[in-house]
Amino acid sequence: MSALLTPSRITSLQNRVERLVERFKPWSWLWPPMAFAAGLGSFFLVDRQQWLGVVLALGLLFAWLLLLSEGLISRWLAKRGHPTLPQGVTTFIAQMIHQETLFFTLPFILITTVWNSGQTLFAALVVGMAALSIIDPLYYKLAGRWRSLYFIFHAQCVFLVVLVILPIMLHLTTRQSLLLALVITVLVALPSFWHLLNKRSLKDWCLFFGLTMVLAYAAWFGRIWVPPASLWMTSSALSPAFNVQQRQPQGSIALTPQALQANGLYVYTAIRAPRGLSETIYHAWHHNGTLIDLVELSINGGREQGYRAWSQKLNFPADPSGNWRIDIMTDGGQRLGLLRFNVSDAPGEASIADGHINPSGLSGLNLRRFIPGRSSDVEASNGN
């Protein structure tokens, strides 16, 4: 092995890499749109051509392994007196991998973001990171001067790639993917704080451990702001009746207190998921900001128009007037979508539940949920 890694051969290999990088640089502007197109194609073709998503995901994982091992390889070569790649070359390679990651995952984030929620901030963060990765002066300043921020930037890219590819490759649920992505991100982000501490002191070790726990808790607490990159609510509707055989909402009423008490209300959602993925979602009913019902439903991926699921609320409070919100949530606490309506006796203020299926974003199972003090409160069903 040592005979193969002679200084002359390593120097020759280094020169070849440098020449290859110099030849590629004038064409590097093509890399982001190609990665974006690959991500867009993977998102929409993953059901019909699942191999495409798997191949792209494997390639992305391989690139990340190279990036993560670059520091170890450089130190190993330096200890043995071998030359290493110049900082500019390694930073350029890292930039290409960051661009590949950000622009590949960007379609998943943009399409699955619930834009009238806090997820907009997360999507804006990813867009900002993608823009920074293609602005060379800012990116190289980040990599050279602000190493802590650079580690955090890198950790966020790791979070994105794990969040997106695990449901595609391993059919993990969004909850499993989110938990694993958070754990890996915390581990990758730790080097950004490591050099700030004196590891010789027990006090500093305890502080470092506490900082790790705070970082992990903050990441988990903010999960509701993270779009479920593998799930997408394709359509939704509110209606006073429902055709179970055709899985179609029906009827139209003004949502007055009397109408709700007499008819109840159906909420219909269609959720798109990759083929082979089984998920648990929830319809969370809120009245004037207070959660009053949580309905569990199971969905399966593979249907292009989305897996159709619905729930019916039968009993309402004595005075149901006010603002209502139905959050469509994953088992991991990520929001898929939300529906709002207003209940009122005043003319023109009551929302209309007309059964119209509105597009969202760009043998059924029957079960009953019981709330203490009330019976037969909510019925939930779903079907493909």
CSV table of C-alpha atoms in Angstrom, one decimal, residues 34-230:
chain,number,residue,atom,x,y,z
A,34,MET,CA,-29.0,20.3,-13.2
A,35,ALA,CA,-29.3,19.4,-9.5
A,36,PHE,CA,-32.7,21.2,-9.3
A,37,ALA,CA,-34.0,19.4,-12.3
A,38,ALA,CA,-32.9,16.1,-10.9
A,39,GLY,CA,-34.7,16.8,-7.6
A,40,LEU,CA,-37.8,17.9,-9.4
A,41,GLY,CA,-37.8,14.8,-11.6
A,42,SER,CA,-37.1,12.6,-8.5
A,43,PHE,CA,-40.1,14.1,-6.7
A,44,PHE,CA,-42.6,13.6,-9.5
A,45,LEU,CA,-41.2,10.4,-11.0
A,46,VAL,CA,-40.3,8.5,-7.8
A,47,ASP,CA,-43.6,6.5,-8.0
A,48,ARG,CA,-43.2,5.5,-11.7
A,49,GLN,CA,-39.5,5.4,-11.9
A,50,GLN,CA,-38.4,4.8,-8.3
A,51,TRP,CA,-35.0,3.7,-9.5
A,52,LEU,CA,-34.3,7.4,-10.5
A,53,GLY,CA,-34.8,8.6,-6.9
A,54,VAL,CA,-32.7,5.7,-5.5
A,55,VAL,CA,-29.8,6.3,-7.9
A,56,LEU,CA,-29.7,10.0,-7.2
A,57,ALA,CA,-30.0,9.4,-3.5
A,58,LEU,CA,-27.1,6.9,-3.6
A,59,GLY,CA,-25.0,9.3,-5.6
A,60,LEU,CA,-25.7,12.1,-3.1
A,61,LEU,CA,-24.8,9.8,-0.2
A,62,PHE,CA,-21.5,8.9,-1.8
A,63,ALA,CA,-20.7,12.5,-2.3
A,64,TRP,CA,-21.4,13.3,1.3
A,65,LEU,CA,-19.2,10.4,2.4
A,66,LEU,CA,-16.4,12.0,0.4
A,67,LEU,CA,-17.0,15.4,2.0
A,68,LEU,CA,-17.1,14.0,5.5
A,69,SER,CA,-13.9,11.9,5.1
A,70,GLU,CA,-11.9,14.7,3.3
A,71,GLY,CA,-10.6,16.1,6.6
A,72,LEU,CA,-9.6,12.6,7.9
A,73,ILE,CA,-7.9,11.8,4.6
A,74,SER,CA,-6.0,15.1,4.6
A,75,ARG,CA,-4.7,14.6,8.2
A,76,TRP,CA,-3.7,11.0,7.4
A,77,LEU,CA,-1.7,12.2,4.4
A,78,ALA,CA,-0.1,15.1,6.3
A,79,LYS,CA,1.1,12.9,9.1
A,80,ARG,CA,2.9,10.7,6.6
A,81,GLY,CA,4.5,13.6,4.8
A,82,HIS,CA,2.3,13.4,1.7
A,83,PRO,CA,1.0,16.6,0.0
A,84,THR,CA,-2.7,17.3,0.4
A,85,LEU,CA,-5.1,19.2,-1.9
A,86,PRO,CA,-5.0,23.0,-1.6
A,87,GLN,CA,-7.8,24.6,0.5
A,88,GLY,CA,-9.3,26.3,-2.5
A,89,VAL,CA,-9.7,22.9,-4.3
A,90,THR,CA,-11.3,21.2,-1.3
A,91,THR,CA,-13.6,24.2,-0.7
A,92,PHE,CA,-14.7,24.1,-4.4
A,93,ILE,CA,-15.5,20.4,-4.1
A,94,ALA,CA,-17.4,21.1,-0.9
A,95,GLN,CA,-19.3,23.9,-2.7
A,96,MET,CA,-20.3,21.6,-5.5
A,97,ILE,CA,-21.6,19.1,-3.1
A,98,HIS,CA,-23.5,21.7,-1.1
A,99,GLN,CA,-25.0,23.0,-4.3
A,100,GLU,CA,-26.0,19.5,-5.4
A,101,THR,CA,-27.7,18.9,-2.0
A,102,LEU,CA,-29.5,22.2,-1.7
A,103,PHE,CA,-30.8,22.4,-5.3
A,104,PHE,CA,-31.7,18.6,-5.3
A,105,THR,CA,-33.7,18.9,-2.1
A,106,LEU,CA,-35.2,22.4,-2.9
A,107,PRO,CA,-38.2,21.1,-5.0
A,108,PHE,CA,-39.1,18.7,-2.2
A,109,ILE,CA,-39.1,21.6,0.3
A,110,LEU,CA,-40.9,24.1,-2.0
A,111,ILE,CA,-43.7,21.7,-3.0
A,112,THR,CA,-44.4,20.3,0.5
A,113,THR,CA,-44.2,23.6,2.4
A,114,VAL,CA,-47.5,24.9,3.9
A,115,TRP,CA,-47.1,28.5,2.9
A,116,ASN,CA,-49.6,30.0,5.3
A,117,SER,CA,-47.6,28.6,8.3
A,118,GLY,CA,-44.3,28.8,10.0
A,119,GLN,CA,-42.8,26.4,7.4
A,120,THR,CA,-42.4,29.4,5.1
A,121,LEU,CA,-39.5,30.5,7.3
A,122,PHE,CA,-37.8,27.1,6.8
A,123,ALA,CA,-38.4,27.2,3.1
A,124,ALA,CA,-36.9,30.7,2.9
A,125,LEU,CA,-33.9,29.5,4.9
A,126,VAL,CA,-33.3,26.8,2.3
A,127,VAL,CA,-33.7,29.2,-0.6
A,128,GLY,CA,-31.3,31.6,1.1
A,129,MET,CA,-28.7,28.8,1.6
A,130,ALA,CA,-29.1,27.7,-2.0
A,131,ALA,CA,-28.5,31.3,-3.2
A,132,LEU,CA,-25.4,31.7,-0.9
A,133,SER,CA,-23.9,28.5,-2.3
A,134,ILE,CA,-23.8,30.0,-5.8
A,135,ILE,CA,-22.4,33.4,-4.8
A,136,ASP,CA,-18.7,32.6,-4.7
A,137,PRO,CA,-17.5,35.7,-2.6
A,138,LEU,CA,-20.0,35.0,0.2
A,139,TYR,CA,-19.5,31.2,0.1
A,140,TYR,CA,-15.7,31.4,0.3
A,141,LYS,CA,-15.9,34.0,3.0
A,142,LEU,CA,-18.2,31.7,5.0
A,143,ALA,CA,-15.8,28.8,4.5
A,144,GLY,CA,-12.7,30.8,5.3
A,145,ARG,CA,-13.5,33.2,8.1
A,146,TRP,CA,-16.7,32.0,9.8
A,147,ARG,CA,-15.9,28.4,10.4
A,148,SER,CA,-18.7,27.9,13.1
A,149,LEU,CA,-21.3,29.1,10.7
A,150,TYR,CA,-19.8,27.0,7.9
A,151,PHE,CA,-20.2,23.9,10.1
A,152,ILE,CA,-23.8,24.8,10.8
A,153,PHE,CA,-24.4,25.4,7.1
A,154,HIS,CA,-22.9,21.9,6.4
A,155,ALA,CA,-25.1,20.4,9.2
A,156,GLN,CA,-28.2,21.9,7.7
A,157,CYS,CA,-27.3,20.4,4.3
A,158,VAL,CA,-26.9,17.0,6.0
A,159,PHE,CA,-30.3,17.4,7.6
A,160,LEU,CA,-31.9,18.1,4.3
A,161,VAL,CA,-30.4,15.2,2.4
A,162,VAL,CA,-31.3,12.7,5.2
A,163,LEU,CA,-34.8,14.1,5.5
A,164,VAL,CA,-35.4,13.7,1.7
A,165,ILE,CA,-33.7,10.5,0.8
A,166,LEU,CA,-34.6,8.1,3.6
A,167,PRO,CA,-38.3,7.8,2.8
A,168,ILE,CA,-37.4,7.3,-0.9
A,169,MET,CA,-34.7,4.7,-0.3
A,170,LEU,CA,-35.7,2.9,2.9
A,171,HIS,CA,-39.5,3.7,3.0
A,172,LEU,CA,-39.0,5.1,6.5
A,173,THR,CA,-41.9,7.2,7.8
A,174,THR,CA,-41.6,10.9,8.1
A,175,ARG,CA,-41.3,10.6,11.9
A,176,GLN,CA,-38.4,8.0,11.6
A,177,SER,CA,-36.7,10.1,9.0
A,178,LEU,CA,-37.1,13.3,11.0
A,179,LEU,CA,-35.7,11.7,14.2
A,180,LEU,CA,-32.7,10.3,12.4
A,181,ALA,CA,-32.1,13.5,10.5
A,182,LEU,CA,-32.1,15.5,13.8
A,183,VAL,CA,-29.7,13.1,15.5
A,184,ILE,CA,-27.3,13.2,12.6
A,185,THR,CA,-27.6,16.9,12.3
A,186,VAL,CA,-26.8,17.5,16.0
A,187,LEU,CA,-23.7,15.2,15.7
A,188,VAL,CA,-22.5,17.0,12.6
A,189,ALA,CA,-23.1,20.5,14.1
A,190,LEU,CA,-21.1,19.8,17.2
A,191,PRO,CA,-17.7,20.6,15.6
A,192,SER,CA,-19.0,24.2,15.2
A,193,PHE,CA,-19.0,24.5,19.0
A,194,TRP,CA,-16.2,22.1,19.8
A,195,HIS,CA,-13.3,24.5,19.3
A,196,LEU,CA,-14.9,27.1,21.6
A,197,LEU,CA,-14.3,24.9,24.6
A,198,ASN,CA,-11.3,23.8,26.5
A,199,LYS,CA,-11.9,20.0,26.6
A,200,ARG,CA,-9.4,19.6,29.4
A,201,SER,CA,-11.8,21.0,32.0
A,202,LEU,CA,-14.6,18.8,33.4
A,203,LYS,CA,-16.8,22.0,33.7
A,204,ASP,CA,-16.3,22.6,30.0
A,205,TRP,CA,-17.2,19.0,29.1
A,206,CYS,CA,-20.4,19.4,31.1
A,207,LEU,CA,-21.1,22.6,29.3
A,208,PHE,CA,-20.5,21.0,26.0
A,209,PHE,CA,-22.9,18.1,26.9
A,210,GLY,CA,-25.5,20.6,28.0
A,211,LEU,CA,-25.1,22.5,24.8
A,212,THR,CA,-25.7,19.3,22.9
A,213,MET,CA,-28.9,18.6,24.8
A,214,VAL,CA,-30.2,22.2,24.2
A,215,LEU,CA,-29.4,21.9,20.5
A,216,ALA,CA,-31.2,18.6,20.2
A,217,TYR,CA,-34.2,19.9,22.1
A,218,ALA,CA,-34.4,23.1,20.0
A,219,ALA,CA,-34.3,21.0,16.8
A,220,TRP,CA,-37.1,18.7,18.0
A,221,PHE,CA,-39.2,21.6,19.3
A,222,GLY,CA,-39.0,23.3,15.9
A,223,ARG,CA,-40.0,20.3,13.9
A,224,ILE,CA,-43.5,21.7,13.2
A,225,TRP,CA,-41.7,24.3,11.0
A,226,VAL,CA,-40.0,21.6,8.9
A,227,PRO,CA,-42.0,20.5,5.8
A,228,PRO,CA,-42.6,16.7,5.5
A,229,ALA,CA,-40.4,16.4,2.4
A,230,SER,CA,-41.9,13.1,1.3
